[in-house]
mmCIF file of C-alpha atoms and ligand atoms in Angstrom:
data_model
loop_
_atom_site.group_PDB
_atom_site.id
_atom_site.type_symbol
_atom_site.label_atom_id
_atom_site.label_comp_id
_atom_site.label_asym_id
_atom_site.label_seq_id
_atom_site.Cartn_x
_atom_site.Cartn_y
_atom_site.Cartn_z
ATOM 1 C CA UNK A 101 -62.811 14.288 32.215
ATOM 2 C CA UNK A 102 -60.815 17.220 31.354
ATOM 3 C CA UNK A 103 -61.241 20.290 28.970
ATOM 4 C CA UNK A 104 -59.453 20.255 25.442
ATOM 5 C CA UNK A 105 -59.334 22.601 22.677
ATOM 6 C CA UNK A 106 -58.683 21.876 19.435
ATOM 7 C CA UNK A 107 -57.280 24.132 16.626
ATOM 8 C CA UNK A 108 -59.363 23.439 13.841
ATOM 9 C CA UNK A 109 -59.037 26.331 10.958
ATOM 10 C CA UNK A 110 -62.585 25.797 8.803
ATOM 11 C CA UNK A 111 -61.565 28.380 6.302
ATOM 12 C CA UNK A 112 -61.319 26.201 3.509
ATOM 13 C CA UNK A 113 -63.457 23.443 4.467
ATOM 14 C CA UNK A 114 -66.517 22.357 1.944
ATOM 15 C CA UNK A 115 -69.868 23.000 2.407
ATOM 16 C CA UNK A 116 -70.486 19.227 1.783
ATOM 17 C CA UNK A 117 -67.715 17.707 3.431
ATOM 18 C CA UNK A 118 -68.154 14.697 2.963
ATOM 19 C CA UNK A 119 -69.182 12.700 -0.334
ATOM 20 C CA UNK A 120 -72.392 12.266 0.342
ATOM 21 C CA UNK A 121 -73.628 16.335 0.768
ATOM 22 C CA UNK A 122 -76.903 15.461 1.933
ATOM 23 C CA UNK A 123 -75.068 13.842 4.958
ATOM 24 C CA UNK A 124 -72.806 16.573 5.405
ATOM 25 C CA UNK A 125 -75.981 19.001 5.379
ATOM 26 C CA UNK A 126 -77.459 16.897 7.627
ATOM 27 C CA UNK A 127 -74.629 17.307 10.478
ATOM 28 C CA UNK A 128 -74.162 21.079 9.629
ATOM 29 C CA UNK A 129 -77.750 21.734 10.385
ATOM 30 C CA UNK A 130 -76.738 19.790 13.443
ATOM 31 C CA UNK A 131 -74.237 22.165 14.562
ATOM 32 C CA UNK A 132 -76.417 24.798 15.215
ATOM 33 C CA UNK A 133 -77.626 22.672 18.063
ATOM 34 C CA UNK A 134 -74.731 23.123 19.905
ATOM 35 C CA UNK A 135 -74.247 26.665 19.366
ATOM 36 C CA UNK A 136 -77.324 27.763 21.157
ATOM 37 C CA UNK A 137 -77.977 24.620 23.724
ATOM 38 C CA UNK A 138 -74.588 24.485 25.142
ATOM 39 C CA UNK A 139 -74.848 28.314 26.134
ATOM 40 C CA UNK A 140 -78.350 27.211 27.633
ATOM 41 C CA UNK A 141 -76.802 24.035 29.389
ATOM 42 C CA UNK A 142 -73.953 26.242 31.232
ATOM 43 C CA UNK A 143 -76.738 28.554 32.365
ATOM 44 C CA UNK A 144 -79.313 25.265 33.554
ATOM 45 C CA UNK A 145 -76.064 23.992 35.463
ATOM 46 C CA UNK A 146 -75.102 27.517 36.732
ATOM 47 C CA UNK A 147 -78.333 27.579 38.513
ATOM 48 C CA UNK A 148 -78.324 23.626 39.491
ATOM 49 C CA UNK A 149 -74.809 23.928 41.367
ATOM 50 C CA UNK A 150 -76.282 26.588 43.811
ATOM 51 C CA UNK A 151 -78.514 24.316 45.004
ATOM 52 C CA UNK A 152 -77.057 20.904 44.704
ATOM 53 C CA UNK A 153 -75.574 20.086 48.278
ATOM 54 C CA UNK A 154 -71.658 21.098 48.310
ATOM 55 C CA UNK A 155 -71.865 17.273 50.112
ATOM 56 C CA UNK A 156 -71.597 15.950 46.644
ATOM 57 C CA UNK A 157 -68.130 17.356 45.958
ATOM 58 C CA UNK A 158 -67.481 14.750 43.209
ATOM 59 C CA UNK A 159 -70.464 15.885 40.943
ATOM 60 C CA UNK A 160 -69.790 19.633 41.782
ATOM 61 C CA UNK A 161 -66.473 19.279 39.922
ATOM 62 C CA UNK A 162 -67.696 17.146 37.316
ATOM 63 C CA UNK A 163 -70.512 19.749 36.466
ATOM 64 C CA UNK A 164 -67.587 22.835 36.421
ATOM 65 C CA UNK A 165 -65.521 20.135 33.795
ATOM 66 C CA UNK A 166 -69.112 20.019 32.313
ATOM 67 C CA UNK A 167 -69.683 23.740 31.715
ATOM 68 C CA UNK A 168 -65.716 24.202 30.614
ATOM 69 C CA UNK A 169 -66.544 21.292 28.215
ATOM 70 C CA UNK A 170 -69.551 22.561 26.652
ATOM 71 C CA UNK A 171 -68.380 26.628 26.224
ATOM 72 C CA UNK A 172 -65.486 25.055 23.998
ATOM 73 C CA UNK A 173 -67.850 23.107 22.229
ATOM 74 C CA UNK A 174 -70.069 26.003 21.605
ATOM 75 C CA UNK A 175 -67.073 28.055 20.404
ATOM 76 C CA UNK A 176 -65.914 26.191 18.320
ATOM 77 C CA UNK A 177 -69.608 25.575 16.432
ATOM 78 C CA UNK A 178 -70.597 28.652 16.477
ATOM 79 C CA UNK A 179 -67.273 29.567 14.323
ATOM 80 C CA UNK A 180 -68.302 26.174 11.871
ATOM 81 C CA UNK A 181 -71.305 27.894 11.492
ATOM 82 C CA UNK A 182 -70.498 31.423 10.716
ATOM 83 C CA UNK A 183 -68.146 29.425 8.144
ATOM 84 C CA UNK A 184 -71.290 27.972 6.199
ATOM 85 C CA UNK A 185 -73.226 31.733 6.653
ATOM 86 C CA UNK A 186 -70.384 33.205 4.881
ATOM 87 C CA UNK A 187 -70.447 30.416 2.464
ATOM 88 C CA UNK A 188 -73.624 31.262 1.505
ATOM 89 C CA UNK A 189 -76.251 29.836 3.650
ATOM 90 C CA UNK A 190 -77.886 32.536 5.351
ATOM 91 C CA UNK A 191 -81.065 30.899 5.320
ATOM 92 C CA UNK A 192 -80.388 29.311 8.294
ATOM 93 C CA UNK A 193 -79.891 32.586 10.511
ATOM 94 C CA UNK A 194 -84.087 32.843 10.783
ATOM 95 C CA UNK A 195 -84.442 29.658 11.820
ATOM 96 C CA UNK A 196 -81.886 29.717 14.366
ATOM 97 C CA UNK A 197 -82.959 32.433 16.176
ATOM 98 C CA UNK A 198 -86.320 31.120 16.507
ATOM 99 C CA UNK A 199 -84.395 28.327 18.209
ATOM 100 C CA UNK A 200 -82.301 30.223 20.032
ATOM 101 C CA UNK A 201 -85.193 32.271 21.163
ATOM 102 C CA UNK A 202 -86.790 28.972 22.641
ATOM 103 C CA UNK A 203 -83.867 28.404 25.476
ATOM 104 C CA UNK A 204 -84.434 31.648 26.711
ATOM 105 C CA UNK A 205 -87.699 31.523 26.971
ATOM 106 C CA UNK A 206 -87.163 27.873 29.427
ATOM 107 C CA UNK A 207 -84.599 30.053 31.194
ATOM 108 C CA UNK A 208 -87.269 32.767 31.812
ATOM 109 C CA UNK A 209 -90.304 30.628 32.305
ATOM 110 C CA UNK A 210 -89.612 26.758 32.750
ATOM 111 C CA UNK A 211 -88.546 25.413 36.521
ATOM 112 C CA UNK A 212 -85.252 24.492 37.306
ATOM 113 C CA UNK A 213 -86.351 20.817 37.190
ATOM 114 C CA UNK A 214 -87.741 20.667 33.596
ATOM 115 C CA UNK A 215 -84.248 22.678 32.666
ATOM 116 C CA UNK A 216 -82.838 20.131 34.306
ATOM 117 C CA UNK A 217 -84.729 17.258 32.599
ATOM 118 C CA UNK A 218 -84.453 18.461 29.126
ATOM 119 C CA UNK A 219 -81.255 18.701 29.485
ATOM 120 C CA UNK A 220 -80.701 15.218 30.832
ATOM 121 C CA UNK A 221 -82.685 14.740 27.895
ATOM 122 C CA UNK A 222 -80.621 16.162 25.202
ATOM 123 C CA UNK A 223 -77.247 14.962 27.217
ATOM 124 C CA UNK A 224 -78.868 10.802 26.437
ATOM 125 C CA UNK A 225 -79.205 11.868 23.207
ATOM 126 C CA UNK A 226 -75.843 13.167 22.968
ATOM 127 C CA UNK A 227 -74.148 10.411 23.872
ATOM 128 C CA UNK A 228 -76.154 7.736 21.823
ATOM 129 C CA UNK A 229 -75.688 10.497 18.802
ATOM 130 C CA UNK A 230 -71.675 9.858 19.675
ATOM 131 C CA UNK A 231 -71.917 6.286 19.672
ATOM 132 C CA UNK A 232 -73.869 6.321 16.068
ATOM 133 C CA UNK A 233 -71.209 8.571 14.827
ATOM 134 C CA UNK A 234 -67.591 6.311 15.830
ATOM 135 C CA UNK A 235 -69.462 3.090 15.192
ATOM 136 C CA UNK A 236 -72.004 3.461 12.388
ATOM 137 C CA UNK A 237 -70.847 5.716 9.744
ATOM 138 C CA UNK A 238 -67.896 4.777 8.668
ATOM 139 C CA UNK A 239 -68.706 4.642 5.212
ATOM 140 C CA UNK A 240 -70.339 8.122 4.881
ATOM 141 C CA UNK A 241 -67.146 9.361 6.602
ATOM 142 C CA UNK A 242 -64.888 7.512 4.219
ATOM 143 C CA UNK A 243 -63.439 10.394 1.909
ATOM 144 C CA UNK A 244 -64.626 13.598 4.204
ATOM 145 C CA UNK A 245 -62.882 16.070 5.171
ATOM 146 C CA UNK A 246 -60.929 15.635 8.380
ATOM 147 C CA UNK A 247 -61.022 18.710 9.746
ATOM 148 C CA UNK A 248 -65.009 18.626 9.590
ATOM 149 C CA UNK A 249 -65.156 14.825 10.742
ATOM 150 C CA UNK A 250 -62.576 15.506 13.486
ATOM 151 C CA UNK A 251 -64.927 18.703 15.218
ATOM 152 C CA UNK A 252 -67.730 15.937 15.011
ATOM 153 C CA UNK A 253 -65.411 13.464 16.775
ATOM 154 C CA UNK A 254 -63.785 15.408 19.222
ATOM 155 C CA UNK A 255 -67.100 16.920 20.468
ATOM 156 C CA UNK A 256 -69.159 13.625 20.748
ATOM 157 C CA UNK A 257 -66.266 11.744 22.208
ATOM 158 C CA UNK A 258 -66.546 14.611 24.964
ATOM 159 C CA UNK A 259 -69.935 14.414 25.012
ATOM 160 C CA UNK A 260 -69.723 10.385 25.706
ATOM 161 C CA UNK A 261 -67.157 11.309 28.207
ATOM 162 C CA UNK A 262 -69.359 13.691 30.598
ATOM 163 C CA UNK A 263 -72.569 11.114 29.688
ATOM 164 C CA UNK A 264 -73.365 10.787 33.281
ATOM 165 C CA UNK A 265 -72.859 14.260 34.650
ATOM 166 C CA UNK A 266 -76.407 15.559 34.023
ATOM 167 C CA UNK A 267 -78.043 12.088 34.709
ATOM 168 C CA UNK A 268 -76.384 12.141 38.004
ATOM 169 C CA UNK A 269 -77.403 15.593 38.712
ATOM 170 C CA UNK A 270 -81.306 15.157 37.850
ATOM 171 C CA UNK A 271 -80.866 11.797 40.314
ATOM 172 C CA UNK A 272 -79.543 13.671 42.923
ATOM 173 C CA UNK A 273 -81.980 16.289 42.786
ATOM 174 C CA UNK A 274 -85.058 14.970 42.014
ATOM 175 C CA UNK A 275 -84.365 10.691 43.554
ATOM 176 C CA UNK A 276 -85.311 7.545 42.049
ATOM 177 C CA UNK A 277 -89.145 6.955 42.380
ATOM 178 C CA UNK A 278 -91.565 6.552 39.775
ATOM 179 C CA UNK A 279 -92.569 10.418 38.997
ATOM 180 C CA UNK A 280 -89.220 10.788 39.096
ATOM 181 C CA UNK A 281 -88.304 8.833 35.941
ATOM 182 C CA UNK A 282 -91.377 9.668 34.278
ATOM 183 C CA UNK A 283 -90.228 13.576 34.476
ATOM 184 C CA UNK A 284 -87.036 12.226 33.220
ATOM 185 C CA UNK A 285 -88.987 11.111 30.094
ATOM 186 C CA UNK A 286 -90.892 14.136 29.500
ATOM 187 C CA UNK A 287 -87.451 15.626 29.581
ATOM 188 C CA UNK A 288 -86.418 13.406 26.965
ATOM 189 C CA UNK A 289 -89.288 13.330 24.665
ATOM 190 C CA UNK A 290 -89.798 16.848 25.130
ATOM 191 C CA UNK A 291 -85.905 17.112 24.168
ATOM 192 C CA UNK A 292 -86.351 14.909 21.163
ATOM 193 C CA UNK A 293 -89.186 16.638 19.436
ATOM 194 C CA UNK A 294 -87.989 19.988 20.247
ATOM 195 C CA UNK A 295 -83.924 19.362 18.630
ATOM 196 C CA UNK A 296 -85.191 17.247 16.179
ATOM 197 C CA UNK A 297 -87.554 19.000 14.652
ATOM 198 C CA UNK A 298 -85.186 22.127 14.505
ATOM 199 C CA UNK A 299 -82.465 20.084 12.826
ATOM 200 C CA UNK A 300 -84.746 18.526 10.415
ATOM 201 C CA UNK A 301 -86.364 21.741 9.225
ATOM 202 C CA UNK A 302 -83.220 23.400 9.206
ATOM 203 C CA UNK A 303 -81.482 20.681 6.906
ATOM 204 C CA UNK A 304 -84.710 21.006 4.893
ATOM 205 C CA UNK A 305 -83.902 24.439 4.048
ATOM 206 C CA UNK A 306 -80.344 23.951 3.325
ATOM 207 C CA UNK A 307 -80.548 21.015 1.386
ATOM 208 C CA UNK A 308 -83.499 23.276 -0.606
ATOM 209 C CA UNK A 309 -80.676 25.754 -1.348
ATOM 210 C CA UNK A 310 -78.141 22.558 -2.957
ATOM 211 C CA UNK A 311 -81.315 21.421 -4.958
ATOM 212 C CA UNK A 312 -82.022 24.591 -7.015
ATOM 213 C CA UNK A 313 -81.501 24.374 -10.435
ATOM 214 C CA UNK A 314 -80.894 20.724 -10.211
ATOM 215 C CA UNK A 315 -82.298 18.588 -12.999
ATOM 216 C CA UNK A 316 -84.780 15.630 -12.469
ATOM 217 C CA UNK A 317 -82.233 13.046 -12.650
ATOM 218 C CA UNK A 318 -80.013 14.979 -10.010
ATOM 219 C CA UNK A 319 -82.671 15.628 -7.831
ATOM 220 C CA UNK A 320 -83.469 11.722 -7.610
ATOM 221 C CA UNK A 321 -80.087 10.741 -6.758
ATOM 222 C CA UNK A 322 -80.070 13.285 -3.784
ATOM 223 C CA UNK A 323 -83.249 12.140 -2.396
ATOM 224 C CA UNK A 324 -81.394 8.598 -2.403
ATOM 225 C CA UNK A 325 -78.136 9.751 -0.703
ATOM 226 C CA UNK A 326 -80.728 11.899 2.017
ATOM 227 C CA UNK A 327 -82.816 8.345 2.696
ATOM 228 C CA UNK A 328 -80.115 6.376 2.521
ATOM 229 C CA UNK A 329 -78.321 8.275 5.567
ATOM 230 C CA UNK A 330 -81.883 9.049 7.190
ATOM 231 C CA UNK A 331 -82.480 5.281 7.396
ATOM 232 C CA UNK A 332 -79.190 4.424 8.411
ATOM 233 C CA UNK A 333 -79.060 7.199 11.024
ATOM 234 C CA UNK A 334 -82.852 6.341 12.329
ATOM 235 C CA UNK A 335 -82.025 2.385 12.605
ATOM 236 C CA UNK A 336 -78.230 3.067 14.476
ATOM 237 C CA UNK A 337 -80.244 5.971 16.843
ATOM 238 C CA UNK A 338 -83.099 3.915 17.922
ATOM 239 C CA UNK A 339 -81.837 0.982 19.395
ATOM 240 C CA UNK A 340 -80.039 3.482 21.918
ATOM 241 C CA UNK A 341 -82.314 5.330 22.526
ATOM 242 C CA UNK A 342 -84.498 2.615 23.534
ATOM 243 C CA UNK A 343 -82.514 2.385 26.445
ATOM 244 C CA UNK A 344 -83.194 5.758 27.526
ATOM 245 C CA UNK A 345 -87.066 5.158 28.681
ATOM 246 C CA UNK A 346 -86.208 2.431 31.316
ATOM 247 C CA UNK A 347 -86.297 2.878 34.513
ATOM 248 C CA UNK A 348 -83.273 1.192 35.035
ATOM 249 C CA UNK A 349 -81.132 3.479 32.001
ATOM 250 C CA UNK A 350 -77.566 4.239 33.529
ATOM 251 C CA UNK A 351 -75.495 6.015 30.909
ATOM 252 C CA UNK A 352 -72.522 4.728 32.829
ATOM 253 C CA UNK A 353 -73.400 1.094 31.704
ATOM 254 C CA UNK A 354 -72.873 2.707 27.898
ATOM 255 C CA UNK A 355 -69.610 0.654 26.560
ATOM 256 C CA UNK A 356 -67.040 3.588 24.936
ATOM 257 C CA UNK A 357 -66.667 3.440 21.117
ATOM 258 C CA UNK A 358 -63.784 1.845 19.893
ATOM 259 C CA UNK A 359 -61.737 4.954 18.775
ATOM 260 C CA UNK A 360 -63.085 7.532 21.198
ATOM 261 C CA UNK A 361 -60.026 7.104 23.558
ATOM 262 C CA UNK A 362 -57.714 7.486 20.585
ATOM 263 C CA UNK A 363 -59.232 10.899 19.464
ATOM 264 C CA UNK A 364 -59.381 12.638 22.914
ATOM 265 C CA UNK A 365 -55.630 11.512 23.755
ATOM 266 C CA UNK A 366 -54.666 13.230 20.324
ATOM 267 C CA UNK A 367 -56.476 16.521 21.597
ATOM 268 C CA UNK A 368 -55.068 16.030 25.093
HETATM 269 FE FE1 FE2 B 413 -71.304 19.606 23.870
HETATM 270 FE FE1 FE2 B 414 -72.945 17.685 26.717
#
């Protein structure tokens, strides 16, 4: 694990970056995940580390990698999104800050452990999310724009790369019996509902914005392009995630995506 940071100028990058636009909506509502849950996951981790014995040395300097990791990812998001604000979409600033107002609220009321959890939670999804995206979309990425595709790829390949740092953490904290994993669920679920129903409202909105003024015909062929990613998106993301509610899910049993090592050498 290591921390790398790309120089990615989005200036002149398309709103729909890749030829499907109801895809490319999709991930850009996406990227206001990580702009306001990687701030929250440095602060959940922040927190964990003071109380995590200093006897487990190895995870203590996987979880600083971890924060380092995730503030770059943030950074470079959050200027991707000002990017498609500028470009006209500031209908997505309410909605963010209602879900940016969310993680402080678990910071200011939730216990360590269900920060912990959901985090856990989000961090499964993360990497199963990276695995979808080098393995399962190569033909909505056919004919994007690089510099778009490549934040995507650089940031899940990382996020594949520290896959086990929070699982670790939460099993080291909280041990391996049965309440145990079923917290870990309620982390997950609760994880699940919460980011995906942001994101899909979100990309709701935007892809509103692309639809005005469109004729009848036009509108019918963008409810196709937005099903026919949904579907394939829903089919590659559940048999992963399946794997996430046993009580024997390890995400360091999760095989790398052929590709992944290629990308983070080039940003090395
Ligand atoms: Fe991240
Ligand atoms: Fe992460």
């Amino acid at each position: 694990m290591q921390v790398r940071i790309p120089d990615i100028d989005f200036a002149t990058v398309p709103i729909h970056w890749a030829p499907n636009p109801e895809f490319a909506q999709s991930y850009n509502a996406f990227s206001t995940v990580p702009a306001h849950i990687e701030p929250y996951l440095v602060k959940v981790m922040m927190a964990a580390r003071k109380v995590l014995d200093k006897k487990h040395e190895q995870l203590h300097k996987e979880i600083d990698i971890f924060i380092r990791q995730e503030v770059q990812h943030c950074k470079l998001h959050q200027t991707f999104n000002k990017h498609l604000v500028d470009k006209g979409y500031a209908c997505m600033l309410p909605i963010e800050a209602e879900y940016k107002a969310d993680y402080e609220r678990f910071l200011k009321t939730k216990s360590l452990r269900f920060n912990i959890a959901y985090s856990e939670g989000f961090e499964s999804m993360g990497c199963a999310a990276a695995q979808v995206f080098f393995e399962d979309l190569d033909d909505f990425l056919e004919g994007s724009d690089q510099r778009a595709a490549d934040m995507w790829r650089w940031h899940l390949a990382e996020e594949f790369e520290h896959r086990s740092v929070c699982y670790d953490l939460y099993k080291k904290m909280y041990g391996n019996g049965l309440f145990s994993w079923l917290y870990r669920l309620y982390g997950f679920v609760t994880a699940m509902k919460h980011i995906g129903g942001h994101t899909r409202r979100l990309a709701e909105v935007m892809i509103a914005k692309d639809r005005e003024g469109m004729s009848e015909a036009e509108l019918q062929a963008s409810e196709l392009r937005l099903n026919a990613y949904r579907n394939r998106v829903k089919k590659a993301s559940l048999k992963r995630l399946k794997q996430v509610l046993s009580p024997f899910y390890d995400p360091a049993r999760r095989v790398p995506s052929p590709g992944m090592a290629e990308l983070l050498a080039r940003y090395s």
